[in-house]
Amino acid sequence: MNLKTSILLLLTLLTVRTTFSQAPVQFVENKGQWDRSIKYLGQVGSGAFYINQNGFSVLQRDPKAWEEIFESSHGHAKGEASSKKNTILKSHLYKVEFVDGNQSAQIIADKPLYTYTNYFIGNDPSKWASDCKLYQGITVKDIYPNVDVRYYSNNGAVKYDLIIHPGADLSKIALRYSGADKLEVKEKTLTIGTSVGDLKELPPYSYQYTEEGRKEINCKYVVKDNIVRFDLKGYDPKSTLVIDPTLIFCTFNGVTTDSWGYTATYGPDGSMFGGGIVFGGGFSTSPGAVQGNTGGGQFDICIIKLTPDGSNRIYSTYLGGGGNERPTSLVSDPQGNLVVTGFSSSSDYPTRGIGKVGNGGGYDIIVTKLNATGTGLIGSLRIGGSGDDGLNISDYGGNPNSLQQNYGDFARSEVILDGANNIYVASCTRSTNFPVVSSNFQTSSGGGQDAVVMKLRPDVSDVTFSTYLGGSANDAAYVLSINPATNDIYVAGGTESGNFPGNHAGTVGQTYSGGVDGFVAILSNDGSTLRKSTYIGSSSYDQVYGIQFDRFNFPYVMGQTLGSWQIINAAWSAGNSKQFIAKLQPDLSNYVYFTCFGANNGINAPNISPTAFLVDRCENVYVSGWGGGFGSAPSSFEYPSDGTRNLPITSDALQGTTDGRDFYFIVLKRNASALLYGSFYGEIIPDLTTLMVALAALIEMV
């Protein structure tokens, strides 16, 4: 995972169905593949949004049943009984019409995407359609005299604006809801009841432009007999008025098959890259993409690049061969080229140059560099021995196992760049013949699984050095960072080895504490020397999931614990909680401070699975992660999690409430002296198994 000069507030590593939930809505034109009443359709993960001549329709499926079908179809069901269960999928459709609206209003599509969709389904050619174009905005002109309606999306939510020009009669604007179980206004929000749950439209934000700028106009919903009107106060009828409710029910990504998000990063211009996997051929690639179609396995890597504001796709592409691939980390160089790391079981994974380092077999580590337009490979290598490489403990998992303690832990690693664009990778291997290159301090496996550290040339033409890093039990390297003063490589992760290599003398953790411990190791930049290493561990479970340097060259670590830690030099802490942040001396000899954060909700487990970590120029510390699980305590397919309830938040939180299964974001002031910010992000769905992801909201270094 990328833990660099940005925080991925809405994360990555967790396996979910929506890969790019912040991508703009894509409206597909109807060329005969659907009923002719449908003009454009927005495909969604658990529903659909239809634009009709005189309004719109919303299809929502039962999210719980949808999730059960998805889980059982991909082997994620809880126990054998679940895989045999016949789930009934309920759906609900309601329609919204403009009362007495213009039945021949002009419909204008804009912001076209440079791609298309084909529909060759069934054996009736009259229902086939090809070259169906995609758009990001649809405007219906003069739905009433001098009134337009525009459909689009904002941060993944469906929006429609009513654009009211001078001369319009506001009293004529009325929207009739048909097929809803209930329609009511609560706390200024319009609630639409359906058989599969309530949907909402946020309070309408209305405004006009004046000489002083944008002026907000007081507006509220009025509901009578399933018809919605707008009550406005204090507007100027001689100026254009905009009313823009936001419909909240789903997010759009343009993927017509199952897709899971894994990782994200940002480009030099603020553009955003997202990486995930897609099952089958439902991912829409851009013209000239380096790989326009699936490689033929069960799933392939999918990469998308978005403009800085998320409003447009720059490119999208597959990466994969005849086996299966997963991305684990992304990083962009100053030219906008993208380095992708992960692991692949494909012998025909797309490579360039020498293609392979090592014997290969099972899963191999992959390092691929795409050019800035996504149209070509700058370099691409498969690296590995005859066992599984890049895969932490086991494929996908299911419940706690050795170092695999969180949902998504099987796919943890990191790639970073130095000032010369050399590439550094932290990962793991189960191969006894992993290719060791130009490194002498550990040339063979210590036993079980080992951490590995690699440095590659900027063009991915070859490996500069690679080495094992591990003892006689299981070890994994998750993250790494470069000391700006010495150029040494600091690597961190988890270990079960009581003989983890390196000189531990004089460090904060000279001996193995038992169970699973975190570790930090210092390697010379050429990979020839292991200078020092330390355990970061209590008498219980501990792992390190983040390591970063401040501008004064002090390293910071972040991780999970089930042990009891002493709070050191930190005015702010959350007692004996299960996530920790620490600042260390550069030689690992002592803690500058050590603090914990979290909440105790009754389960002896961490609250969140950490996903990103940052230290800014002011020495403030940022952490994000996902909390919750499939239930309160582990069963046949669950990881223990104490969830996000009662985690500390601030008064300016983006979201102040949680159902226990949400993303969490926290910022601590320099030297852990105070809580600067805390917030949740996610749906509030009590007692509903929910898998969530969103890729966006990058917070760059202050």
mmCIF file of N, CA and C in Angstrom, residues 301 319 325-331 338-344 349-357 364-370 377-384 389-390 413-417 421-427 434 452-463 465-466:
data_model
loop_
_atom_site.group_PDB
_atom_site.id
_atom_site.type_symbol
_atom_site.label_atom_id
_atom_site.label_comp_id
_atom_site.label_asym_id
_atom_site.label_seq_id
_atom_site.Cartn_x
_atom_site.Cartn_y
_atom_site.Cartn_z
ATOM 1 N N ILE A 301 -5.792 -6.968 -12.934
ATOM 2 C CA ILE A 301 -5.622 -5.622 -12.390
ATOM 3 C C ILE A 301 -6.318 -4.626 -13.309
ATOM 4 N N LEU A 319 -4.307 -4.818 -16.612
ATOM 5 C CA LEU A 319 -2.976 -5.398 -16.541
ATOM 6 C C LEU A 319 -3.160 -6.838 -16.089
ATOM 7 N N GLU A 325 -4.193 -11.647 -10.947
ATOM 8 C CA GLU A 325 -3.307 -10.576 -10.497
ATOM 9 C C GLU A 325 -3.985 -9.734 -9.429
ATOM 10 N N ARG A 326 -3.169 -9.132 -8.573
ATOM 11 C CA ARG A 326 -3.664 -8.134 -7.617
ATOM 12 C C ARG A 326 -2.633 -7.019 -7.496
ATOM 13 N N PRO A 327 -3.069 -5.762 -7.502
ATOM 14 C CA PRO A 327 -2.140 -4.663 -7.212
ATOM 15 C C PRO A 327 -2.069 -4.430 -5.711
ATOM 16 N N THR A 328 -0.905 -4.059 -5.216
ATOM 17 C CA THR A 328 -0.781 -3.793 -3.781
ATOM 18 C C THR A 328 -0.323 -2.375 -3.478
ATOM 19 N N SER A 329 0.304 -1.698 -4.441
ATOM 20 C CA SER A 329 0.796 -0.351 -4.177
ATOM 21 C C SER A 329 1.051 0.372 -5.495
ATOM 22 N N LEU A 330 0.854 1.685 -5.482
ATOM 23 C CA LEU A 330 1.094 2.537 -6.641
ATOM 24 C C LEU A 330 1.928 3.738 -6.216
ATOM 25 N N VAL A 331 2.754 4.235 -7.149
ATOM 26 C CA VAL A 331 3.450 5.501 -6.929
ATOM 27 C C VAL A 331 3.722 6.128 -8.291
ATOM 28 N N LEU A 338 3.462 5.906 -13.938
ATOM 29 C CA LEU A 338 2.931 5.186 -12.775
ATOM 30 C C LEU A 338 3.644 3.859 -12.587
ATOM 31 N N VAL A 339 4.130 3.616 -11.363
ATOM 32 C CA VAL A 339 4.712 2.326 -11.003
ATOM 33 C C VAL A 339 3.664 1.521 -10.238
ATOM 34 N N VAL A 340 3.411 0.310 -10.700
ATOM 35 C CA VAL A 340 2.436 -0.593 -10.106
ATOM 36 C C VAL A 340 3.178 -1.800 -9.543
ATOM 37 N N THR A 341 2.927 -2.131 -8.285
ATOM 38 C CA THR A 341 3.443 -3.378 -7.736
ATOM 39 C C THR A 341 2.280 -4.245 -7.276
ATOM 40 N N GLY A 342 2.517 -5.534 -7.226
ATOM 41 C CA GLY A 342 1.503 -6.483 -6.804
ATOM 42 C C GLY A 342 2.018 -7.885 -6.971
ATOM 43 N N PHE A 343 1.119 -8.841 -7.222
ATOM 44 C CA PHE A 343 1.553 -10.213 -7.465
ATOM 45 C C PHE A 343 0.634 -10.865 -8.481
ATOM 46 N N SER A 344 1.195 -11.820 -9.228
ATOM 47 C CA SER A 344 0.499 -12.429 -10.351
ATOM 48 C C SER A 344 0.828 -13.910 -10.429
ATOM 49 N N TYR A 349 1.996 -12.775 -17.869
ATOM 50 C CA TYR A 349 1.785 -11.400 -17.424
ATOM 51 C C TYR A 349 2.591 -10.462 -18.327
ATOM 52 N N PRO A 350 2.012 -9.322 -18.743
ATOM 53 C CA PRO A 350 2.728 -8.442 -19.675
ATOM 54 C C PRO A 350 4.019 -7.874 -19.086
ATOM 55 N N THR A 351 5.132 -8.187 -19.711
ATOM 56 C CA THR A 351 6.436 -7.721 -19.269
ATOM 57 C C THR A 351 7.144 -7.030 -20.428
ATOM 58 N N ARG A 352 8.254 -6.394 -20.101
ATOM 59 C CA ARG A 352 9.075 -5.767 -21.131
ATOM 60 C C ARG A 352 10.537 -5.924 -20.737
ATOM 61 N N GLY A 353 11.409 -6.132 -21.719
ATOM 62 C CA GLY A 353 12.827 -6.314 -21.454
ATOM 63 C C GLY A 353 13.123 -7.748 -21.079
ATOM 64 N N ILE A 354 13.875 -7.956 -19.977
ATOM 65 C CA ILE A 354 14.254 -9.323 -19.588
ATOM 66 C C ILE A 354 13.054 -10.122 -19.104
ATOM 67 N N GLY A 355 11.991 -9.453 -18.698
ATOM 68 C CA GLY A 355 10.724 -10.122 -18.409
ATOM 69 C C GLY A 355 10.624 -10.767 -17.056
ATOM 70 N N LYS A 356 11.636 -11.576 -16.673
ATOM 71 C CA LYS A 356 11.525 -12.352 -15.441
ATOM 72 C C LYS A 356 12.862 -12.367 -14.717
ATOM 73 N N VAL A 357 12.800 -12.238 -13.384
ATOM 74 C CA VAL A 357 13.977 -12.384 -12.530
ATOM 75 C C VAL A 357 13.686 -13.514 -11.563
ATOM 76 N N ASP A 364 4.122 -14.561 -8.364
ATOM 77 C CA ASP A 364 5.367 -13.803 -8.414
ATOM 78 C C ASP A 364 5.067 -12.338 -8.142
ATOM 79 N N ILE A 365 6.053 -11.626 -7.601
ATOM 80 C CA ILE A 365 5.942 -10.182 -7.438
ATOM 81 C C ILE A 365 6.022 -9.529 -8.818
ATOM 82 N N ILE A 366 5.198 -8.557 -9.072
ATOM 83 C CA ILE A 366 5.239 -7.828 -10.331
ATOM 84 C C ILE A 366 5.557 -6.359 -10.058
ATOM 85 N N VAL A 367 6.368 -5.773 -10.915
ATOM 86 C CA VAL A 367 6.669 -4.345 -10.893
ATOM 87 C C VAL A 367 6.532 -3.855 -12.325
ATOM 88 N N THR A 368 5.590 -2.964 -12.562
ATOM 89 C CA THR A 368 5.287 -2.475 -13.905
ATOM 90 C C THR A 368 5.246 -0.956 -13.886
ATOM 91 N N LYS A 369 5.847 -0.337 -14.915
ATOM 92 C CA LYS A 369 5.818 1.119 -15.020
ATOM 93 C C LYS A 369 5.108 1.507 -16.311
ATOM 94 N N LEU A 370 3.988 2.251 -16.162
ATOM 95 C CA LEU A 370 3.203 2.740 -17.288
ATOM 96 C C LEU A 370 3.593 4.172 -17.621
ATOM 97 N N LEU A 377 4.109 0.410 -21.920
ATOM 98 C CA LEU A 377 4.934 -0.043 -20.806
ATOM 99 C C LEU A 377 6.319 0.567 -20.937
ATOM 100 N N ILE A 378 6.766 1.261 -19.902
ATOM 101 C CA ILE A 378 8.157 1.701 -19.852
ATOM 102 C C ILE A 378 9.034 0.521 -19.455
ATOM 103 N N GLY A 379 8.562 -0.268 -18.516
ATOM 104 C CA GLY A 379 9.256 -1.483 -18.090
ATOM 105 C C GLY A 379 8.327 -2.336 -17.272
ATOM 106 N N SER A 380 8.580 -3.654 -17.221
ATOM 107 C CA SER A 380 7.716 -4.548 -16.460
ATOM 108 C C SER A 380 8.452 -5.848 -16.192
ATOM 109 N N LEU A 381 8.461 -6.283 -14.916
ATOM 110 C CA LEU A 381 9.164 -7.492 -14.515
ATOM 111 C C LEU A 381 8.290 -8.354 -13.616
ATOM 112 N N ARG A 382 8.467 -9.701 -13.732
ATOM 113 C CA ARG A 382 8.000 -10.672 -12.749
ATOM 114 C C ARG A 382 9.219 -11.132 -11.971
ATOM 115 N N ILE A 383 9.096 -11.144 -10.633
ATOM 116 C CA ILE A 383 10.235 -11.453 -9.775
ATOM 117 C C ILE A 383 9.799 -12.495 -8.763
ATOM 118 N N GLY A 384 10.493 -13.644 -8.716
ATOM 119 C CA GLY A 384 10.110 -14.639 -7.726
ATOM 120 C C GLY A 384 10.800 -15.964 -7.880
ATOM 121 N N ASP A 389 5.262 -15.591 -4.031
ATOM 122 C CA ASP A 389 5.965 -14.355 -3.696
ATOM 123 C C ASP A 389 4.984 -13.195 -3.770
ATOM 124 N N GLY A 390 5.098 -12.267 -2.826
ATOM 125 C CA GLY A 390 4.212 -11.110 -2.796
ATOM 126 C C GLY A 390 2.919 -11.341 -2.053
ATOM 127 N N SER A 413 1.899 -4.530 0.754
ATOM 128 C CA SER A 413 3.292 -4.244 0.428
ATOM 129 C C SER A 413 3.348 -2.779 0.039
ATOM 130 N N GLU A 414 4.542 -2.266 -0.245
ATOM 131 C CA GLU A 414 4.645 -0.857 -0.616
ATOM 132 C C GLU A 414 5.746 -0.655 -1.634
ATOM 133 N N VAL A 415 5.525 0.332 -2.524
ATOM 134 C CA VAL A 415 6.545 0.782 -3.472
ATOM 135 C C VAL A 415 6.746 2.278 -3.269
ATOM 136 N N ILE A 416 8.022 2.726 -3.260
ATOM 137 C CA ILE A 416 8.354 4.144 -3.156
ATOM 138 C C ILE A 416 9.461 4.455 -4.154
ATOM 139 N N LEU A 417 9.718 5.734 -4.362
ATOM 140 C CA LEU A 417 10.782 6.200 -5.246
ATOM 141 C C LEU A 417 11.732 7.097 -4.472
ATOM 142 N N ASN A 421 14.392 8.577 -8.941
ATOM 143 C CA ASN A 421 13.337 7.693 -9.464
ATOM 144 C C ASN A 421 13.690 6.213 -9.400
ATOM 145 N N ASN A 422 14.721 5.836 -8.620
ATOM 146 C CA ASN A 422 14.930 4.421 -8.340
ATOM 147 C C ASN A 422 13.728 3.895 -7.573
ATOM 148 N N ILE A 423 13.410 2.639 -7.768
ATOM 149 C CA ILE A 423 12.193 2.034 -7.232
ATOM 150 C C ILE A 423 12.548 1.090 -6.084
ATOM 151 N N TYR A 424 11.860 1.215 -4.959
ATOM 152 C CA TYR A 424 12.092 0.373 -3.788
ATOM 153 C C TYR A 424 10.792 -0.356 -3.450
ATOM 154 N N VAL A 425 10.900 -1.641 -3.138
ATOM 155 C CA VAL A 425 9.720 -2.457 -2.859
ATOM 156 C C VAL A 425 9.926 -3.234 -1.567
ATOM 157 N N ALA A 426 8.931 -3.216 -0.695
ATOM 158 C CA ALA A 426 8.886 -4.066 0.500
ATOM 159 C C ALA A 426 7.789 -5.089 0.295
ATOM 160 N N SER A 427 8.104 -6.377 0.507
ATOM 161 C CA SER A 427 7.108 -7.416 0.263
ATOM 162 C C SER A 427 7.488 -8.662 1.060
ATOM 163 N N PHE A 434 14.166 -17.613 -3.771
ATOM 164 C CA PHE A 434 13.901 -16.258 -4.225
ATOM 165 C C PHE A 434 15.190 -15.656 -4.767
ATOM 166 N N VAL A 452 11.003 -9.520 2.059
ATOM 167 C CA VAL A 452 11.976 -9.222 1.017
ATOM 168 C C VAL A 452 11.998 -7.718 0.778
ATOM 169 N N VAL A 453 13.190 -7.232 0.407
ATOM 170 C CA VAL A 453 13.379 -5.828 0.071
ATOM 171 C C VAL A 453 14.112 -5.777 -1.257
ATOM 172 N N MET A 454 13.660 -4.900 -2.151
ATOM 173 C CA MET A 454 14.257 -4.808 -3.483
ATOM 174 C C MET A 454 14.432 -3.351 -3.889
ATOM 175 N N LYS A 455 15.436 -3.124 -4.724
ATOM 176 C CA LYS A 455 15.631 -1.843 -5.393
ATOM 177 C C LYS A 455 15.755 -2.122 -6.884
ATOM 178 N N LEU A 456 15.021 -1.382 -7.712
ATOM 179 C CA LEU A 456 15.026 -1.575 -9.151
ATOM 180 C C LEU A 456 15.422 -0.287 -9.853
ATOM 181 N N ARG A 457 15.870 -0.430 -11.087
ATOM 182 C CA ARG A 457 16.212 0.731 -11.889
ATOM 183 C C ARG A 457 14.950 1.529 -12.235
ATOM 184 N N PRO A 458 15.101 2.830 -12.493
ATOM 185 C CA PRO A 458 13.924 3.667 -12.759
ATOM 186 C C PRO A 458 13.066 3.183 -13.919
ATOM 187 N N ASP A 459 13.681 2.540 -14.921
ATOM 188 C CA ASP A 459 12.905 2.064 -16.070
ATOM 189 C C ASP A 459 12.458 0.612 -15.917
ATOM 190 N N VAL A 460 12.633 0.030 -14.723
ATOM 191 C CA VAL A 460 12.241 -1.344 -14.418
ATOM 192 C C VAL A 460 12.907 -2.332 -15.398
ATOM 193 N N SER A 461 14.095 -1.998 -15.835
ATOM 194 C CA SER A 461 14.804 -2.898 -16.747
ATOM 195 C C SER A 461 15.511 -4.022 -16.008
ATOM 196 N N ASP A 462 15.768 -3.841 -14.700
ATOM 197 C CA ASP A 462 16.461 -4.877 -13.941
ATOM 198 C C ASP A 462 16.375 -4.552 -12.457
ATOM 199 N N VAL A 463 16.774 -5.543 -11.641
ATOM 200 C CA VAL A 463 16.823 -5.394 -10.192
ATOM 201 C C VAL A 463 18.233 -4.964 -9.788
ATOM 202 N N PHE A 465 19.217 -4.494 -6.446
ATOM 203 C CA PHE A 465 19.503 -5.479 -5.398
ATOM 204 C C PHE A 465 18.191 -6.045 -4.895
ATOM 205 N N SER A 466 18.253 -7.241 -4.344
ATOM 206 C CA SER A 466 17.121 -7.862 -3.657
ATOM 207 C C SER A 466 17.668 -8.751 -2.567
#
